[in-house]
PDB file of C-alpha atoms in Angstrom:
ATOM      1  CA  UNK A   1      50.241 118.902 -50.055  1.00  0.00           C
ATOM      2  CA  UNK A   2      51.815 117.694 -46.875  1.00  0.00           C
ATOM      3  CA  UNK A   3      49.153 119.563 -44.879  1.00  0.00           C
ATOM      4  CA  UNK A   4      46.397 117.761 -46.771  1.00  0.00           C
ATOM      5  CA  UNK A   5      47.985 114.381 -46.083  1.00  0.00           C
ATOM      6  CA  UNK A   6      48.347 115.235 -42.415  1.00  0.00           C
ATOM      7  CA  UNK A   7      44.694 116.248 -42.238  1.00  0.00           C
ATOM      8  CA  UNK A   8      43.623 113.021 -43.916  1.00  0.00           C
ATOM      9  CA  UNK A   9      45.858 111.022 -41.588  1.00  0.00           C
ATOM     10  CA  UNK A  10      44.351 112.702 -38.538  1.00  0.00           C
ATOM     11  CA  UNK A  11      40.852 112.003 -39.808  1.00  0.00           C
ATOM     12  CA  UNK A  12      41.737 108.369 -40.446  1.00  0.00           C
ATOM     13  CA  UNK A  13      43.119 108.039 -36.951  1.00  0.00           C
ATOM     14  CA  UNK A  14      39.932 109.493 -35.433  1.00  0.00           C
ATOM     15  CA  UNK A  15      37.754 107.165 -37.541  1.00  0.00           C
ATOM     16  CA  UNK A  16      39.828 104.166 -36.504  1.00  0.00           C
ATOM     17  CA  UNK A  17      39.614 105.146 -32.856  1.00  0.00           C
ATOM     18  CA  UNK A  18      35.857 105.612 -33.136  1.00  0.00           C
ATOM     19  CA  UNK A  19      35.506 102.219 -34.787  1.00  0.00           C
ATOM     20  CA  UNK A  20      37.534 100.585 -32.054  1.00  0.00           C
ATOM     21  CA  UNK A  21      35.430 102.382 -29.472  1.00  0.00           C
ATOM     22  CA  UNK A  22      32.163 101.064 -30.934  1.00  0.00           C
ATOM     23  CA  UNK A  23      33.377  97.520 -31.480  1.00  0.00           C
ATOM     24  CA  UNK A  24      36.077  96.876 -28.904  1.00  0.00           C
ATOM     25  CA  UNK A  25      34.973  98.814 -25.837  1.00  0.00           C
ATOM     26  CA  UNK A  26      31.494  97.267 -25.668  1.00  0.00           C
ATOM     27  CA  UNK A  27      32.249  93.625 -25.034  1.00  0.00           C
ATOM     28  CA  UNK A  28      29.002  93.091 -23.141  1.00  0.00           C
ATOM     29  CA  UNK A  29      27.014  94.363 -26.095  1.00  0.00           C
ATOM     30  CA  UNK A  30      28.843  91.978 -28.404  1.00  0.00           C
ATOM     31  CA  UNK A  31      28.068  89.047 -26.107  1.00  0.00           C
ATOM     32  CA  UNK A  32      24.396  90.025 -25.890  1.00  0.00           C
ATOM     33  CA  UNK A  33      24.224  90.438 -29.662  1.00  0.00           C
ATOM     34  CA  UNK A  34      25.753  86.998 -30.186  1.00  0.00           C
ATOM     35  CA  UNK A  35      23.261  85.475 -27.752  1.00  0.00           C
ATOM     36  CA  UNK A  36      20.403  87.199 -29.572  1.00  0.00           C
ATOM     37  CA  UNK A  37      21.569  85.838 -32.924  1.00  0.00           C
ATOM     38  CA  UNK A  38      21.870  82.341 -31.454  1.00  0.00           C
ATOM     39  CA  UNK A  39      18.409  82.620 -29.895  1.00  0.00           C
ATOM     40  CA  UNK A  40      16.892  83.514 -33.263  1.00  0.00           C
ATOM     41  CA  UNK A  41      18.499  80.480 -34.874  1.00  0.00           C
ATOM     42  CA  UNK A  42      17.540  78.066 -32.070  1.00  0.00           C
ATOM     43  CA  UNK A  43      15.303  75.212 -33.158  1.00  0.00           C
ATOM     44  CA  UNK A  44      11.813  74.805 -31.744  1.00  0.00           C
ATOM     45  CA  UNK A  45      12.657  71.693 -29.746  1.00  0.00           C
ATOM     46  CA  UNK A  46      15.773  73.286 -28.285  1.00  0.00           C
ATOM     47  CA  UNK A  47      13.828  76.402 -27.350  1.00  0.00           C
ATOM     48  CA  UNK A  48      11.056  74.390 -25.681  1.00  0.00           C
ATOM     49  CA  UNK A  49      13.489  72.290 -23.630  1.00  0.00           C
ATOM     50  CA  UNK A  50      15.538  75.295 -22.535  1.00  0.00           C
ATOM     51  CA  UNK A  51      12.479  77.297 -21.546  1.00  0.00           C
ATOM     52  CA  UNK A  52      11.114  74.344 -19.574  1.00  0.00           C
ATOM     53  CA  UNK A  53      14.364  74.014 -17.666  1.00  0.00           C
ATOM     54  CA  UNK A  54      14.433  77.743 -16.947  1.00  0.00           C
ATOM     55  CA  UNK A  55      10.840  77.767 -15.701  1.00  0.00           C
ATOM     56  CA  UNK A  56      11.460  74.772 -13.425  1.00  0.00           C
ATOM     57  CA  UNK A  57      14.377  76.598 -11.822  1.00  0.00           C
ATOM     58  CA  UNK A  58      12.275  79.743 -11.386  1.00  0.00           C
ATOM     59  CA  UNK A  59       9.448  77.818  -9.676  1.00  0.00           C
ATOM     60  CA  UNK A  60      11.747  76.337  -7.009  1.00  0.00           C
ATOM     61  CA  UNK A  61      12.054  79.584  -4.959  1.00  0.00           C
ATOM     62  CA  UNK A  62       8.312  80.149  -5.325  1.00  0.00           C
ATOM     63  CA  UNK A  63       7.476  76.702  -3.988  1.00  0.00           C
ATOM     64  CA  UNK A  64      10.202  76.591  -1.344  1.00  0.00           C
ATOM     65  CA  UNK A  65       9.540  80.036   0.094  1.00  0.00           C
ATOM     66  CA  UNK A  66      11.912  81.289   2.773  1.00  0.00           C
ATOM     67  CA  UNK A  67      12.039  84.215   5.171  1.00  0.00           C
ATOM     68  CA  UNK A  68      15.817  84.091   5.524  1.00  0.00           C
ATOM     69  CA  UNK A  69      17.561  87.435   5.088  1.00  0.00           C
ATOM     70  CA  UNK A  70      19.619  86.016   2.204  1.00  0.00           C
ATOM     71  CA  UNK A  71      16.580  84.664   0.369  1.00  0.00           C
ATOM     72  CA  UNK A  72      16.216  87.698  -1.972  1.00  0.00           C
ATOM     73  CA  UNK A  73      19.855  87.327  -2.995  1.00  0.00           C
ATOM     74  CA  UNK A  74      19.403  83.595  -3.545  1.00  0.00           C
ATOM     75  CA  UNK A  75      16.230  84.173  -5.548  1.00  0.00           C
ATOM     76  CA  UNK A  76      18.027  86.674  -7.791  1.00  0.00           C
ATOM     77  CA  UNK A  77      20.910  84.264  -8.332  1.00  0.00           C
ATOM     78  CA  UNK A  78      18.509  81.463  -9.268  1.00  0.00           C
ATOM     79  CA  UNK A  79      16.694  83.646 -11.805  1.00  0.00           C
ATOM     80  CA  UNK A  80      19.868  84.959 -13.445  1.00  0.00           C
ATOM     81  CA  UNK A  81      21.597  81.573 -13.463  1.00  0.00           C
ATOM     82  CA  UNK A  82      18.544  79.914 -15.026  1.00  0.00           C
ATOM     83  CA  UNK A  83      18.571  82.517 -17.812  1.00  0.00           C
ATOM     84  CA  UNK A  84      22.278  81.874 -18.405  1.00  0.00           C
ATOM     85  CA  UNK A  85      21.693  78.113 -18.459  1.00  0.00           C
ATOM     86  CA  UNK A  86      18.921  78.552 -21.031  1.00  0.00           C
ATOM     87  CA  UNK A  87      21.028  80.832 -23.217  1.00  0.00           C
ATOM     88  CA  UNK A  88      24.374  79.047 -22.805  1.00  0.00           C
ATOM     89  CA  UNK A  89      23.880  75.622 -21.182  1.00  0.00           C
ATOM     90  CA  UNK A  90      27.520  74.750 -21.696  1.00  0.00           C
ATOM     91  CA  UNK A  91      30.206  74.921 -20.583  1.00  0.00           C
ATOM     92  CA  UNK A  92      29.238  76.769 -17.390  1.00  0.00           C
ATOM     93  CA  UNK A  93      25.529  77.575 -17.639  1.00  0.00           C
ATOM     94  CA  UNK A  94      24.271  74.278 -16.259  1.00  0.00           C
ATOM     95  CA  UNK A  95      26.679  74.018 -13.293  1.00  0.00           C
ATOM     96  CA  UNK A  96      26.084  77.673 -12.390  1.00  0.00           C
ATOM     97  CA  UNK A  97      22.301  77.179 -12.356  1.00  0.00           C
ATOM     98  CA  UNK A  98      22.576  74.013 -10.265  1.00  0.00           C
ATOM     99  CA  UNK A  99      24.923  75.731  -7.810  1.00  0.00           C
ATOM    100  CA  UNK A 100      22.516  78.659  -7.457  1.00  0.00           C
ATOM    101  CA  UNK A 101      19.641  76.276  -6.716  1.00  0.00           C
ATOM    102  CA  UNK A 102      21.738  74.504  -4.094  1.00  0.00           C
ATOM    103  CA  UNK A 103      22.701  77.833  -2.511  1.00  0.00           C
ATOM    104  CA  UNK A 104      19.084  78.943  -2.345  1.00  0.00           C
ATOM    105  CA  UNK A 105      17.900  75.673  -0.815  1.00  0.00           C
ATOM    106  CA  UNK A 106      20.552  76.032   1.873  1.00  0.00           C
ATOM    107  CA  UNK A 107      18.853  79.225   3.080  1.00  0.00           C
ATOM    108  CA  UNK A 108      15.352  77.860   2.492  1.00  0.00           C
ATOM    109  CA  UNK A 109      15.225  74.613   4.480  1.00  0.00           C
ATOM    110  CA  UNK A 110      11.965  72.701   4.292  1.00  0.00           C
ATOM    111  CA  UNK A 111      10.272  70.268   6.631  1.00  0.00           C
ATOM    112  CA  UNK A 112      11.451  66.799   5.534  1.00  0.00           C
ATOM    113  CA  UNK A 113       7.957  65.441   6.156  1.00  0.00           C
ATOM    114  CA  UNK A 114       6.346  67.988   3.805  1.00  0.00           C
ATOM    115  CA  UNK A 115       5.349  66.879   0.286  1.00  0.00           C
ATOM    116  CA  UNK A 116       6.884  70.158  -0.935  1.00  0.00           C
ATOM    117  CA  UNK A 117      10.248  68.394  -0.719  1.00  0.00           C
ATOM    118  CA  UNK A 118       9.119  65.992  -3.448  1.00  0.00           C
ATOM    119  CA  UNK A 119       7.936  68.845  -5.653  1.00  0.00           C
ATOM    120  CA  UNK A 120      11.266  70.636  -5.289  1.00  0.00           C
ATOM    121  CA  UNK A 121      13.150  67.427  -6.059  1.00  0.00           C
ATOM    122  CA  UNK A 122      11.061  66.886  -9.193  1.00  0.00           C
ATOM    123  CA  UNK A 123      11.646  70.463 -10.384  1.00  0.00           C
ATOM    124  CA  UNK A 124      15.406  70.165  -9.896  1.00  0.00           C
ATOM    125  CA  UNK A 125      15.502  66.818 -11.703  1.00  0.00           C
ATOM    126  CA  UNK A 126      13.589  68.204 -14.691  1.00  0.00           C
ATOM    127  CA  UNK A 127      15.796  71.306 -14.768  1.00  0.00           C
ATOM    128  CA  UNK A 128      18.986  69.228 -14.829  1.00  0.00           C
ATOM    129  CA  UNK A 129      17.544  66.919 -17.504  1.00  0.00           C
ATOM    130  CA  UNK A 130      16.574  69.882 -19.706  1.00  0.00           C
ATOM    131  CA  UNK A 131      20.049  71.382 -19.452  1.00  0.00           C
ATOM    132  CA  UNK A 132      21.643  68.021 -20.226  1.00  0.00           C
ATOM    133  CA  UNK A 133      19.345  67.392 -23.195  1.00  0.00           C
ATOM    134  CA  UNK A 134      20.019  70.832 -24.657  1.00  0.00           C
ATOM    135  CA  UNK A 135      23.768  70.137 -24.696  1.00  0.00           C
ATOM    136  CA  UNK A 136      23.414  67.037 -26.868  1.00  0.00           C
ATOM    137  CA  UNK A 137      23.095  69.069 -30.071  1.00  0.00           C
ATOM    138  CA  UNK A 138      23.868  72.579 -31.354  1.00  0.00           C
ATOM    139  CA  UNK A 139      21.146  75.150 -30.753  1.00  0.00           C
ATOM    140  CA  UNK A 140      19.976  75.263 -34.426  1.00  0.00           C
ATOM    141  CA  UNK A 141      19.670  71.461 -34.533  1.00  0.00           C
ATOM    142  CA  UNK A 142      16.432  69.672 -33.736  1.00  0.00           C
ATOM    143  CA  UNK A 143      16.620  67.386 -30.717  1.00  0.00           C
ATOM    144  CA  UNK A 144      16.158  63.678 -31.320  1.00  0.00           C
ATOM    145  CA  UNK A 145      12.653  62.714 -30.086  1.00  0.00           C
ATOM    146  CA  UNK A 146      13.999  59.390 -28.803  1.00  0.00           C
ATOM    147  CA  UNK A 147      16.586  61.231 -26.723  1.00  0.00           C
ATOM    148  CA  UNK A 148      13.949  63.560 -25.298  1.00  0.00           C
ATOM    149  CA  UNK A 149      11.757  60.573 -24.430  1.00  0.00           C
ATOM    150  CA  UNK A 150      14.704  58.869 -22.724  1.00  0.00           C
ATOM    151  CA  UNK A 151      15.348  61.922 -20.559  1.00  0.00           C
ATOM    152  CA  UNK A 152      11.636  62.179 -19.744  1.00  0.00           C
ATOM    153  CA  UNK A 153      11.538  58.529 -18.636  1.00  0.00           C
ATOM    154  CA  UNK A 154      14.571  59.020 -16.435  1.00  0.00           C
ATOM    155  CA  UNK A 155      13.025  62.132 -14.895  1.00  0.00           C
ATOM    156  CA  UNK A 156       9.975  60.091 -13.959  1.00  0.00           C
ATOM    157  CA  UNK A 157      12.153  57.289 -12.608  1.00  0.00           C
ATOM    158  CA  UNK A 158      14.339  59.587 -10.514  1.00  0.00           C
ATOM    159  CA  UNK A 159      11.325  61.451  -9.155  1.00  0.00           C
ATOM    160  CA  UNK A 160       9.792  58.119  -8.223  1.00  0.00           C
ATOM    161  CA  UNK A 161      13.016  57.177  -6.443  1.00  0.00           C
ATOM    162  CA  UNK A 162      12.824  60.463  -4.535  1.00  0.00           C
ATOM    163  CA  UNK A 163       9.236  59.696  -3.534  1.00  0.00           C
ATOM    164  CA  UNK A 164      10.165  56.190  -2.389  1.00  0.00           C
ATOM    165  CA  UNK A 165      13.118  57.571  -0.428  1.00  0.00           C
ATOM    166  CA  UNK A 166      10.863  60.131   1.222  1.00  0.00           C
ATOM    167  CA  UNK A 167       8.320  57.434   2.103  1.00  0.00           C
ATOM    168  CA  UNK A 168      10.976  55.123   3.512  1.00  0.00           C
ATOM    169  CA  UNK A 169      12.309  57.957   5.629  1.00  0.00           C
ATOM    170  CA  UNK A 170       8.861  58.663   7.058  1.00  0.00           C
ATOM    171  CA  UNK A 171       8.301  54.984   7.811  1.00  0.00           C
ATOM    172  CA  UNK A 172      11.669  54.683   9.488  1.00  0.00           C
ATOM    173  CA  UNK A 173      10.959  57.709  11.655  1.00  0.00           C
ATOM    174  CA  UNK A 174       7.488  56.451  12.561  1.00  0.00           C
ATOM    175  CA  UNK A 175       8.224  52.828  13.467  1.00  0.00           C
ATOM    176  CA  UNK A 176      11.852  52.797  14.504  1.00  0.00           C
ATOM    177  CA  UNK A 177      13.504  54.874  17.216  1.00  0.00           C
ATOM    178  CA  UNK A 178      16.770  54.809  15.284  1.00  0.00           C
ATOM    179  CA  UNK A 179      16.505  54.516  11.503  1.00  0.00           C
ATOM    180  CA  UNK A 180      18.650  51.724  10.034  1.00  0.00           C
ATOM    181  CA  UNK A 181      20.578  53.962   7.673  1.00  0.00           C
ATOM    182  CA  UNK A 182      22.348  51.087   5.932  1.00  0.00           C
ATOM    183  CA  UNK A 183      19.083  49.260   5.189  1.00  0.00           C
ATOM    184  CA  UNK A 184      17.338  52.373   3.907  1.00  0.00           C
ATOM    185  CA  UNK A 185      20.336  53.350   1.784  1.00  0.00           C
ATOM    186  CA  UNK A 186      20.535  49.852   0.302  1.00  0.00           C
ATOM    187  CA  UNK A 187      16.821  49.902  -0.521  1.00  0.00           C
ATOM    188  CA  UNK A 188      17.098  53.322  -2.160  1.00  0.00           C
ATOM    189  CA  UNK A 189      20.116  52.290  -4.216  1.00  0.00           C
ATOM    190  CA  UNK A 190      18.328  49.128  -5.304  1.00  0.00           C
ATOM    191  CA  UNK A 191      15.256  51.057  -6.430  1.00  0.00           C
ATOM    192  CA  UNK A 192      17.455  53.582  -8.244  1.00  0.00           C
ATOM    193  CA  UNK A 193      19.363  50.818 -10.033  1.00  0.00           C
ATOM    194  CA  UNK A 194      16.149  49.115 -11.142  1.00  0.00           C
ATOM    195  CA  UNK A 195      14.663  52.388 -12.355  1.00  0.00           C
ATOM    196  CA  UNK A 196      17.801  53.314 -14.266  1.00  0.00           C
ATOM    197  CA  UNK A 197      18.083  49.891 -15.925  1.00  0.00           C
ATOM    198  CA  UNK A 198      14.398  49.978 -16.828  1.00  0.00           C
ATOM    199  CA  UNK A 199      14.617  53.330 -18.575  1.00  0.00           C
ATOM    200  CA  UNK A 200      17.894  52.359 -20.267  1.00  0.00           C
ATOM    201  CA  UNK A 201      16.395  49.156 -21.657  1.00  0.00           C
ATOM    202  CA  UNK A 202      13.327  50.969 -22.931  1.00  0.00           C
ATOM    203  CA  UNK A 203      15.441  53.567 -24.717  1.00  0.00           C
ATOM    204  CA  UNK A 204      17.353  50.979 -26.751  1.00  0.00           C
TER     205      UNK A 204
END
């Protein structure tokens, strides 16, 4: 009788260890499974916004190509961080993606006079706006159309500010030997304030 109990106890111990091995030792699999479940329950609007933000981040290294030896590493970081930001925009997904974009752009400097700078600025602005919009509601919830429109208006306004800043910089370099930094900065801040107030008033 005691031998039977011992055998059963040994079997129970092995089963328990096997269960712990399949559930406790594979933390990465559990995380991936949880992400997959969340992705299946994500609303259509949330999915569209997150995918748009991810694609904008992916396009940045393609537009701002670089021959720096660290560019492949930066490109990989941008791709992975954009996926993380789309899957888990908060608490760390968004900042990680933005930091990876900044790191890549440090090794992929562009000519300030090139219009590519404006395209990159627009892509980064849209990426940040998509991440911010996706954090305003749980993934299964549908995003408020008014909120999405507000973010879209601010993306347009900020991109316009970037274009005006770029144009002012070119004018200052063309007509003035030394650019009046204070005047240009004041003009840029004024345009940004007007654009922000305009979009805020329209969203109310």
